[in-house]
Amino acid sequence: MTQPGRLGTGIGWRPEIAEAVEHMPGVDWVEAVSENLCPGHLPESLRRLRERGVTVVPHGVSLGLGGADRPDESRLAALAERAEALGAPLVSEHIAFVRAGGDLTASPSLEAGHLLPVPRTRDALDVLCENVRIAQAALPVPLAVENIAALLRWPGEEMTEGQFLYDLADRTGVRLLIDVANLHTNHVNRGEDPSRALDELPVEAIAYVHVAGGFERDGVWHDSHAHPVPRPVLGILADLASRVTPPGVLLERDDNFPEPGELEKELAAIRATLAEAGGATGPKTRGDSGPATRPEAVTDAGPEAGPAARPAAGVKAPAVRPSAPPADPDRADPDPDAPGPSSDPASGLDPAPARARQRLALAQAALLSALVAGTPVPEGFDRVRTRVQARALAAKRADVVAKVAAELPELLGDGYRAAFLGYAQGRPMTGGYRRDALDFAEHLLLTGDPRDARTRHLLREWWLERSGPAPRSRRPAARLARATRRVLLRH
């Protein structure tokens, strides 16, 4: 697969800071959330940036490549369409699962509404590798996948994060998007050593790097993307840049946006960190370059040569990665070659065994059900951290619904958040955030809330306007007919 070229220093494009981003000096590229873009109606700000030669990379959040199901064809097609509309050199997604249940578990489909970690097991790796290959085949440009932040740890994990990412890149040739803020999050929350993770990574596979801020509360680090970048995150960036020159580094900010000058200072701090570490974005030439050592645990490089076989010029070799633990003989499938129903054995994609998908599906459905539906926490999980994760998911739902349906917090005022969190308890999201907003409004109306008659009337009108297959007609005759019907129903 073609390796994307130099990106430089960039910032996440968000509508709230679109104008500020356009006028920021030294912004080489931007990243935009793919699901928030319509290819036929791109925001004018992004159009102007593209006309100036600023690269725009679509960043997906809903594929769920780490889930037990194969990637949805319509979601892949949408990501591909946005890449072509933007003329992007690559696209990116996450190593995460975002939904569970369904046919593989014969249980209701559940949406997490946010990114959840995959277990670092051979089953999960087999499934992830096949899902990544399916995505690569469907996309017109290279794919980069991002390590995510985690509040909890899966029991029975068989690999470190570095080992897991190494094997994924080696078997699929996929590029890596390394989020150094997420490495810091996992250091605080899971006790993982960021330096060891960097030691084990195939650094020549890095497509670009994310940098972001967060906050610590009660010993838990929350990757909020709404706070300044802390010094420890810049320290991990410096460590990475001392090993390899990242082709691109991007500052993420998703909420609580400061004045443009503060964002410019953060970008300047990133550039200074890279310069001090000898890693200004772009190609690096060092005499001690060499290929990364392929771990013994990997036995199949897949259809393409992995990144370890294609070292970038001038990349310092990482330390030799320790092998993953030996395979568990109890894990062997009676029919390991049985592909899932949509696999094509002639494609040469080395499909994951169907039993591996089913085992992963059952495990992910049990965890997600505990997080969003209030079912018992699966054995082996830290119950306190699971509750923290459940609260974080509910808070994320409330925040995003407030953005996609901004009228709701306006109508409900200070009572919005408490009302939504009460609604979310035991009511999983099943159809996306807009559907969630409608379900929340319907729930309030059915329970007689809000108590204020005028607010309840406005909420009902809002819900009726959006809950049907098409918006209600505003023509006088249609409005008169609705008013007449309401009068008749009272008698």
Coordinates of C-alpha atoms in Angstrom, one line a residue:
M1 CA 0.0 0.0 0.0
T2 CA 1.2 3.5 -0.8
Q3 CA 2.5 5.4 2.1
P4 CA 1.0 8.9 2.5
G5 CA 3.4 11.7 2.2
R6 CA 4.2 14.5 4.6
L7 CA 1.2 16.2 6.2
G8 CA 2.9 18.7 8.5
T9 CA 1.3 20.3 11.6
G10 CA -2.5 20.6 11.7
I11 CA -5.6 21.0 13.8
G12 CA -8.9 19.3 13.9
W13 CA -11.5 21.3 11.9
R14 CA -14.8 21.8 13.8
P15 CA -17.6 24.1 12.8
E16 CA -17.2 26.1 16.0
I17 CA -13.7 27.1 15.2
A18 CA -13.9 27.0 11.4
E19 CA -13.2 30.7 10.8
A20 CA -10.4 30.8 13.4
V21 CA -8.7 27.8 11.7
E22 CA -8.9 29.5 8.3
H23 CA -6.8 32.4 9.7
M24 CA -4.3 30.4 11.8
P25 CA -0.8 30.8 10.6
G26 CA 1.2 27.6 9.7
V27 CA -1.7 25.2 9.5
D28 CA -0.6 22.6 6.9
W29 CA -3.7 20.4 7.1
V30 CA -6.9 19.7 9.0
E31 CA -8.9 16.7 9.9
A32 CA -12.7 16.6 9.8
V33 CA -15.1 14.1 11.3
S34 CA -16.4 12.1 8.3
E35 CA -19.9 11.5 9.7
N36 CA -20.4 15.3 10.0
L37 CA -19.8 16.0 6.4
C38 CA -22.1 15.8 3.4
P39 CA -20.0 15.3 0.2
G40 CA -22.5 17.3 -2.0
H41 CA -22.6 20.2 0.5
L42 CA -19.2 20.6 2.0
P43 CA -18.8 23.5 4.4
E44 CA -17.6 26.7 2.7
S45 CA -14.7 26.9 5.2
L46 CA -13.4 23.5 4.1
R47 CA -13.8 24.4 0.4
R48 CA -11.8 27.6 1.0
L49 CA -9.1 25.6 2.8
R50 CA -8.9 23.1 0.0
E51 CA -8.6 25.9 -2.6
R52 CA -5.6 27.2 -0.7
G53 CA -4.0 23.8 -0.9
V54 CA -4.6 22.8 2.7
T55 CA -5.0 19.0 3.0
V56 CA -8.3 17.7 4.5
V57 CA -8.4 14.2 6.0
P58 CA -11.7 12.6 6.9
H59 CA -11.7 10.9 10.3
G60 CA -14.3 8.3 10.9
V61 CA -15.9 7.4 14.2
S62 CA -18.6 4.9 13.4
L63 CA -17.2 2.0 11.5
G64 CA -16.4 -0.1 14.6
L65 CA -13.5 -2.0 13.0
G66 CA -12.9 -3.7 16.3
G67 CA -16.4 -5.0 16.5
A68 CA -17.4 -8.7 15.9
D69 CA -19.4 -7.8 12.8
R70 CA -17.9 -7.1 9.4
P71 CA -17.8 -3.4 8.5
D72 CA -21.1 -2.1 7.2
E73 CA -20.9 -1.6 3.4
S74 CA -22.9 1.6 3.5
R75 CA -20.6 3.2 6.1
L76 CA -17.6 2.2 4.1
A77 CA -19.1 3.7 1.0
A78 CA -19.8 6.9 2.8
L79 CA -16.2 7.2 4.1
A80 CA -14.9 6.5 0.6
E81 CA -17.2 9.1 -0.9
R82 CA -15.9 11.7 1.5
A83 CA -12.3 10.9 0.8
E84 CA -12.9 11.4 -2.9
A85 CA -14.9 14.6 -2.3
L86 CA -12.1 16.1 -0.3
G87 CA -9.3 14.8 -2.4
A88 CA -7.8 13.3 0.7
P89 CA -4.5 11.4 0.6
L90 CA -5.8 9.0 3.3
V91 CA -8.6 8.3 5.7
S92 CA -8.5 7.3 9.4
E93 CA -10.7 5.3 11.8
H94 CA -10.3 3.7 15.3
I95 CA -9.4 0.4 16.7
A96 CA -12.6 0.2 18.7
F97 CA -16.0 -1.3 18.8
V98 CA -19.1 1.0 18.9
R99 CA -22.0 -1.5 18.8
A100 CA -22.7 -5.1 19.7
G101 CA -25.5 -7.6 19.7
G102 CA -27.5 -8.5 16.7
D103 CA -27.5 -11.7 14.6
L104 CA -24.2 -13.1 16.0
T105 CA -25.6 -13.2 19.5
A106 CA -29.3 -13.4 18.8
S107 CA -29.9 -10.4 21.0
P108 CA -31.0 -6.8 20.5
S109 CA -28.5 -4.5 18.7
L110 CA -26.9 -1.9 21.1
E111 CA -25.1 1.3 20.3
A112 CA -22.3 2.5 22.6
G113 CA -22.4 6.1 21.3
H114 CA -18.7 6.2 21.8
L115 CA -15.4 4.3 21.2
L116 CA -14.8 1.2 23.4
P117 CA -11.6 -0.8 23.6
V118 CA -11.2 -4.2 22.0
P119 CA -9.7 -7.0 24.0
R120 CA -6.0 -7.6 23.1
T121 CA -6.6 -11.3 22.3
R122 CA -5.9 -13.4 19.3
D123 CA -9.6 -13.7 18.6
A124 CA -10.0 -10.0 18.6
L125 CA -6.8 -9.5 16.5
D126 CA -8.0 -12.1 13.9
V127 CA -11.4 -10.4 13.6
L128 CA -9.8 -6.9 13.5
C129 CA -7.3 -7.9 10.8
E130 CA -10.1 -9.2 8.5
N131 CA -12.2 -6.1 9.1
V132 CA -9.3 -3.8 8.3
R133 CA -8.6 -5.7 5.1
I134 CA -12.3 -5.4 4.1
A135 CA -12.1 -1.7 4.7
Q136 CA -8.9 -1.3 2.8
A137 CA -10.4 -3.1 -0.2
A138 CA -13.4 -0.7 -0.2
L139 CA -11.5 2.6 0.2
P140 CA -9.9 4.5 -2.6
V141 CA -7.0 5.8 -0.4
P142 CA -4.8 4.3 2.4
L143 CA -6.4 3.7 5.8
A144 CA -4.8 4.6 9.1
V145 CA -6.2 3.2 12.4
E146 CA -6.0 4.9 15.8
N147 CA -5.2 3.5 19.3
I148 CA -8.0 4.7 21.7
A149 CA -8.1 5.7 25.3
A150 CA -9.6 3.3 27.8
L151 CA -11.2 3.6 31.2
L152 CA -11.3 -0.2 31.8
R153 CA -9.3 -3.3 31.1
W154 CA -10.5 -6.5 29.5
P155 CA -9.8 -9.6 31.6
G156 CA -7.6 -12.3 30.0
E157 CA -5.7 -10.1 27.6
E158 CA -2.8 -11.8 25.8
M159 CA -0.8 -8.9 24.4
T160 CA 0.4 -5.4 25.2
E161 CA -0.9 -2.5 23.2
G162 CA 2.5 -2.3 21.3
Q163 CA 2.4 -6.0 20.4
F164 CA -1.3 -5.8 19.3
L165 CA -0.6 -2.8 17.0
Y166 CA 2.6 -4.4 15.7
D167 CA 0.8 -7.6 14.7
L168 CA -2.1 -5.7 13.2
A169 CA 0.2 -3.5 11.0
D170 CA 2.4 -6.4 10.1
R171 CA -0.5 -8.7 9.0
T172 CA -2.5 -6.0 7.1
G173 CA -0.1 -3.3 6.0
V174 CA -2.4 -0.7 7.6
R175 CA -1.0 2.6 8.6
L176 CA -1.1 3.7 12.3
L177 CA -2.5 6.9 13.7
I178 CA -0.9 7.1 17.1
D179 CA -2.7 9.3 19.7
V180 CA -0.1 10.2 22.3
A181 CA -2.8 11.6 24.6
N182 CA -4.4 8.1 24.5
L183 CA -1.1 6.6 25.5
H184 CA -1.1 9.0 28.5
T185 CA -4.7 8.1 29.3
N186 CA -3.9 4.4 29.4
H187 CA -0.8 5.1 31.5
V188 CA -3.0 6.7 34.2
N189 CA -6.0 4.4 33.9
R190 CA -4.3 1.1 33.2
G191 CA -0.8 1.5 34.4
E192 CA 0.7 1.0 30.9
D193 CA 4.1 2.4 30.1
P194 CA 3.9 4.8 27.1
S195 CA 7.7 4.3 26.4
R196 CA 7.3 0.5 26.3
A197 CA 4.4 0.9 23.8
L198 CA 6.6 3.1 21.6
D199 CA 9.4 0.6 21.9
E200 CA 7.1 -2.2 20.5
L201 CA 5.5 -0.1 17.8
P202 CA 6.5 -0.4 14.1
V203 CA 7.2 3.3 14.0
E204 CA 7.7 3.2 10.2
A205 CA 4.0 2.4 9.9
I206 CA 2.9 5.7 11.5
A207 CA 0.8 7.9 9.2
Y208 CA 0.3 10.7 11.7
V209 CA -0.1 11.6 15.4
H210 CA -2.9 13.0 17.5
V211 CA -2.2 15.4 20.4
A212 CA -5.0 16.4 22.8
G213 CA -5.9 17.4 26.4
G214 CA -7.9 16.0 29.2
F215 CA -8.3 16.1 32.9
E216 CA -7.9 13.8 35.9
R217 CA -10.7 13.2 38.5
D218 CA -10.5 10.7 41.4
G219 CA -7.5 9.0 39.9
V220 CA -9.1 8.5 36.4
W221 CA -7.9 10.4 33.4
H222 CA -10.7 11.6 31.0
D223 CA -9.6 12.1 27.4
S224 CA -12.0 15.1 27.0
H225 CA -10.5 16.9 24.0
A226 CA -11.8 20.0 25.8
H227 CA -8.8 21.0 27.9
P228 CA -5.2 22.2 27.1
V229 CA -2.6 19.7 26.2
P230 CA -0.7 18.8 29.4
R231 CA 3.0 18.5 29.7
P232 CA 3.1 14.7 30.1
V233 CA 1.4 14.3 26.7
L234 CA 4.0 16.6 25.1
G235 CA 6.6 14.5 26.8
I236 CA 5.3 11.3 25.0
L237 CA 5.2 13.2 21.7
A238 CA 8.9 14.1 22.3
D239 CA 9.7 10.5 23.0
L240 CA 8.0 9.4 19.8
A241 CA 9.7 12.2 17.8
S242 CA 13.1 11.1 19.1
R243 CA 12.5 7.7 17.4
V244 CA 10.9 8.7 14.1
T245 CA 9.8 11.8 12.3
P246 CA 6.0 11.7 12.2
P247 CA 4.7 12.6 8.8
G248 CA 2.0 14.7 10.5
V249 CA 0.9 15.9 13.9
L250 CA -2.5 17.2 14.7
L251 CA -4.0 19.0 17.6
E252 CA -7.5 17.8 18.6
R253 CA -10.1 20.0 20.3
D254 CA -13.8 19.0 20.3
D255 CA -15.4 21.2 23.0
N256 CA -14.9 24.1 25.4
F257 CA -13.1 26.0 22.6
P258 CA -10.7 28.7 23.8
E259 CA -9.8 31.9 22.0
P260 CA -7.9 31.3 18.7
G261 CA -4.7 32.7 20.3
E262 CA -4.7 29.9 22.9
L263 CA -5.0 27.2 20.1
E264 CA -2.2 28.9 18.3
K265 CA 0.0 28.7 21.4
E266 CA -0.8 25.0 21.7
L267 CA 0.2 24.5 18.0
A268 CA 3.4 26.4 18.7
A269 CA 4.2 24.2 21.7
I270 CA 3.7 21.1 19.5
R271 CA 6.1 22.5 16.9
A272 CA 8.7 23.4 19.6
T273 CA 8.4 19.9 21.1
L274 CA 9.1 18.3 17.7
A275 CA 12.0 20.6 17.0
E276 CA 13.6 20.0 20.3
A277 CA 13.3 16.2 19.8
G278 CA 14.7 16.5 16.3
G279 CA 11.3 15.5 14.9
A280 CA 10.0 18.4 12.9
T281 CA 7.3 16.8 10.7
G282 CA 8.8 15.5 7.5
P283 CA 11.4 13.0 6.4
K284 CA 14.2 12.3 8.8
T285 CA 17.7 11.1 7.8
R286 CA 19.6 9.1 10.4
G287 CA 22.5 6.8 10.0
D288 CA 21.1 4.3 12.6
S289 CA 18.0 3.4 10.6
G290 CA 17.0 -0.2 10.2
P291 CA 14.0 -2.4 9.8
A292 CA 11.9 -3.3 12.8
T293 CA 12.3 -6.9 14.0
R294 CA 9.2 -9.0 13.2
P295 CA 7.9 -10.8 16.3
E296 CA 7.9 -14.5 16.4
A297 CA 4.2 -14.7 17.3
V298 CA 3.2 -13.5 13.8
T299 CA 3.0 -16.4 11.4
D300 CA 1.1 -14.9 8.4
A301 CA 1.9 -11.5 6.9
G302 CA -1.3 -11.5 5.0
P303 CA -1.9 -10.4 1.3
E304 CA 0.6 -7.5 1.5
A305 CA 4.0 -7.2 3.0
G306 CA 3.7 -5.6 6.4
P307 CA 5.4 -2.4 7.4
A308 CA 8.2 -4.2 9.1
A309 CA 9.2 -5.4 5.6
R310 CA 9.1 -1.9 4.2
P311 CA 11.1 0.4 6.5
A312 CA 10.9 4.0 5.7
A313 CA 14.2 5.7 4.9
G314 CA 15.9 7.2 8.0
V315 CA 13.7 5.5 10.6
K316 CA 15.3 4.4 13.8
A317 CA 14.5 0.8 14.6
P318 CA 12.4 0.2 17.7
A319 CA 13.5 -2.2 20.4
V320 CA 12.8 -5.9 19.6
R321 CA 9.3 -6.6 20.7
P322 CA 8.9 -9.5 23.1
S323 CA 6.8 -12.3 21.6
A324 CA 3.2 -12.7 22.7
P325 CA 2.4 -15.6 25.0
P326 CA 2.1 -19.0 23.3
A327 CA -1.3 -19.9 21.8
D328 CA -3.8 -21.5 24.1
P329 CA -4.6 -25.0 22.8
D330 CA -8.1 -24.7 24.3
R331 CA -8.8 -21.8 21.8
A332 CA -8.4 -24.0 18.7
D333 CA -11.6 -24.2 16.6
P334 CA -13.0 -27.5 15.5
D335 CA -13.4 -25.9 12.1
P336 CA -10.8 -23.1 12.0
D337 CA -11.2 -22.6 8.2
A338 CA -14.9 -21.9 8.4
P339 CA -15.3 -18.3 7.1
G340 CA -18.2 -16.1 8.1
P341 CA -21.2 -15.9 5.8
S342 CA -19.9 -12.9 3.8
S343 CA -16.3 -13.9 3.4
D344 CA -14.9 -14.7 0.0
P345 CA -12.3 -17.6 0.4
A346 CA -11.0 -16.8 -3.1
S347 CA -10.1 -13.3 -2.1
G348 CA -7.0 -14.4 -0.2
L349 CA -7.9 -12.3 2.8
D350 CA -7.4 -15.1 5.4
P351 CA -10.8 -14.7 7.0
A352 CA -11.2 -14.9 10.7
P353 CA -12.8 -18.1 11.9
A354 CA -16.5 -17.8 12.4
R355 CA -16.2 -19.1 16.0
A356 CA -13.7 -16.3 16.8
R357 CA -16.3 -13.7 15.6
Q358 CA -19.0 -15.4 17.7
R359 CA -16.8 -15.5 20.9
L360 CA -15.9 -11.8 20.4
A361 CA -19.5 -10.9 19.7
L362 CA -20.7 -12.6 22.9
A363 CA -18.0 -10.9 25.0
Q364 CA -18.6 -7.4 23.6
A365 CA -22.4 -7.7 23.8
A366 CA -22.2 -8.7 27.5
L367 CA -19.9 -5.7 28.3
L368 CA -22.0 -3.2 26.3
S369 CA -25.2 -4.4 27.8
A370 CA -23.7 -3.8 31.3
L371 CA -22.6 -0.3 30.3
V372 CA -25.8 0.9 28.7
A373 CA -28.6 -1.4 29.8
G374 CA -27.8 -2.0 33.4
T375 CA -27.3 -5.7 33.1
P376 CA -24.7 -7.4 35.5
V377 CA -21.0 -6.6 34.9
P378 CA -19.3 -9.6 33.2
E379 CA -16.9 -11.6 35.3
G380 CA -13.4 -10.3 35.5
F381 CA -14.1 -6.6 34.9
D382 CA -13.4 -4.0 37.5
R383 CA -16.9 -3.0 38.7
V384 CA -15.9 0.5 39.8
R385 CA -14.2 1.3 36.5
T386 CA -17.2 -0.3 34.6
R387 CA -19.5 2.1 36.5
V388 CA -17.2 5.0 35.6
Q389 CA -17.3 4.0 32.0
A390 CA -21.1 3.7 32.0
R391 CA -21.4 7.2 33.4
A392 CA -19.0 8.5 30.8
L393 CA -21.0 7.0 28.0
A394 CA -24.2 8.5 29.3
A395 CA -22.6 11.9 29.6
K396 CA -21.2 11.6 26.1
R397 CA -24.7 10.8 24.9
A398 CA -26.1 13.9 26.6
D399 CA -23.4 16.1 25.1
V400 CA -23.8 14.9 21.6
V401 CA -27.6 14.9 21.6
A402 CA -27.3 18.5 22.9
K403 CA -25.3 19.3 19.7
V404 CA -27.4 17.4 17.1
A405 CA -30.7 18.7 18.7
A406 CA -29.7 22.0 20.1
E407 CA -33.3 23.0 20.7
L408 CA -33.6 20.4 23.5
P409 CA -31.3 22.1 26.0
E410 CA -32.7 25.5 24.9
L411 CA -36.2 24.3 25.7
L412 CA -35.4 22.4 28.9
G413 CA -32.8 24.8 30.2
D414 CA -30.8 23.7 33.3
G415 CA -33.0 20.6 33.6
Y416 CA -31.8 19.1 30.3
R417 CA -28.8 17.2 31.6
A418 CA -30.5 15.6 34.6
A419 CA -33.5 14.7 32.6
F420 CA -31.4 13.1 29.8
L421 CA -29.2 11.1 32.2
G422 CA -32.4 9.9 34.0
Y423 CA -33.8 8.8 30.6
A424 CA -30.5 7.1 29.5
Q425 CA -30.4 4.8 32.6
G426 CA -31.5 1.4 31.2
R427 CA -32.5 2.8 27.8
P428 CA -29.7 1.9 25.3
M429 CA -29.2 3.9 22.2
T430 CA -30.3 1.8 19.2
G431 CA -30.4 4.1 16.2
G432 CA -27.9 6.9 16.4
Y433 CA -28.0 10.3 18.1
R434 CA -30.8 11.9 16.1
R435 CA -33.1 9.0 16.9
D436 CA -31.9 9.2 20.5
A437 CA -33.0 12.8 20.6
L438 CA -36.4 12.0 19.3
D439 CA -36.8 9.0 21.7
F440 CA -35.8 11.3 24.6
A441 CA -38.4 13.9 23.7
E442 CA -41.0 11.2 23.3
H443 CA -40.1 9.8 26.7
L444 CA -40.5 13.2 28.4
L445 CA -43.9 13.8 26.7
L446 CA -45.2 10.3 27.7
T447 CA -44.2 10.9 31.3
G448 CA -45.9 14.3 31.4
D449 CA -42.7 16.3 31.4
P450 CA -41.8 19.1 31.3
R451 CA -44.3 20.3 33.9
D452 CA -44.5 23.8 32.4
A453 CA -47.4 23.7 29.9
R454 CA -45.8 26.1 27.4
T455 CA -42.5 24.2 27.4
R456 CA -44.3 20.9 27.0
H457 CA -46.3 22.4 24.1
L458 CA -43.1 23.6 22.4
L459 CA -41.4 20.2 23.0
R460 CA -44.4 18.4 21.5
E461 CA -44.3 20.6 18.4
W462 CA -40.6 20.0 18.1
W463 CA -41.1 16.3 18.3
L464 CA -44.0 16.2 15.8
E465 CA -42.0 18.3 13.3
R466 CA -39.2 15.7 13.3
S467 CA -40.7 12.3 14.1
G468 CA -42.6 11.7 10.9
P469 CA -41.2 10.5 7.5
A470 CA -41.3 14.1 6.3
P471 CA -41.6 17.5 8.0
R472 CA -45.1 18.7 8.6
S473 CA -46.4 21.1 6.1
R474 CA -46.4 24.8 7.0
R475 CA -49.1 25.7 4.5
P476 CA -52.1 27.5 6.1
A477 CA -54.6 24.8 5.0
A478 CA -52.5 22.0 6.6
R479 CA -52.1 24.0 9.8
L480 CA -55.8 24.6 9.9
A481 CA -56.5 20.9 9.5
R482 CA -54.2 20.0 12.3
A483 CA -55.8 22.6 14.6
T484 CA -59.3 21.3 13.7
R485 CA -58.2 17.8 14.5
R486 CA -56.9 18.8 17.9
V487 CA -60.2 20.5 18.7
L488 CA -62.2 17.5 17.7
L489 CA -60.0 15.1 19.7
R490 CA -60.8 17.1 22.9
H491 CA -64.5 16.4 22.5

